[in-house]
């Protein structure tokens, strides 16, 4: 995998997107809000955003598609999600649910994944 050339410091974020790619952004803010001046640093404030797509998503293999599902969920209740996928081995299908949560100060809050 190719490494980024952009230094991502304390105030950076990596967020999993619904298509399984990852958005990477942020850095160390090098700005003094009290004096309204930019501070000098080896790692300046970074505004570029990168999107990382893992190689296994670029294989050309069919990806599952959600056909229907509930628009809201109630804690502790059951629900059904209909999907379609092309496979020669239906027993190999695994499904996970992911809640993206939110990120601040390089700490990812409330992200959940259920298999």
PDB file of N, CA, C and O in Angstrom, residues 30 63 82-83 85:
ATOM      1  N   UNK A  30      -1.734  24.996  13.164  1.00  0.00           N
ATOM      2  CA  UNK A  30      -0.617  25.855  13.545  1.00  0.00           C
ATOM      3  C   UNK A  30      -1.075  27.298  13.365  1.00  0.00           C
ATOM      4  O   UNK A  30      -0.748  27.980  12.403  1.00  0.00           O
ATOM      5  N   UNK A  63     -19.966  -6.393  -6.018  1.00  0.00           N
ATOM      6  CA  UNK A  63     -20.177  -5.973  -4.632  1.00  0.00           C
ATOM      7  C   UNK A  63     -21.655  -6.098  -4.310  1.00  0.00           C
ATOM      8  O   UNK A  63     -22.506  -5.949  -5.182  1.00  0.00           O
ATOM      9  N   UNK A  82     -32.950  -6.494   2.759  1.00  0.00           N
ATOM     10  CA  UNK A  82     -32.839  -7.325   1.564  1.00  0.00           C
ATOM     11  C   UNK A  82     -31.675  -6.807   0.717  1.00  0.00           C
ATOM     12  O   UNK A  82     -31.513  -5.607   0.543  1.00  0.00           O
ATOM     13  N   UNK A  83     -30.879  -7.747   0.215  1.00  0.00           N
ATOM     14  CA  UNK A  83     -29.725  -7.372  -0.589  1.00  0.00           C
ATOM     15  C   UNK A  83     -29.575  -8.342  -1.747  1.00  0.00           C
ATOM     16  O   UNK A  83     -30.177  -9.420  -1.762  1.00  0.00           O
ATOM     17  N   UNK A  85     -26.447 -10.081  -4.299  1.00  0.00           N
ATOM     18  CA  UNK A  85     -25.009 -10.273  -4.497  1.00  0.00           C
ATOM     19  C   UNK A  85     -24.819 -11.455  -5.447  1.00  0.00           C
ATOM     20  O   UNK A  85     -25.579 -12.413  -5.406  1.00  0.00           O
TER      21      UNK A  85
END
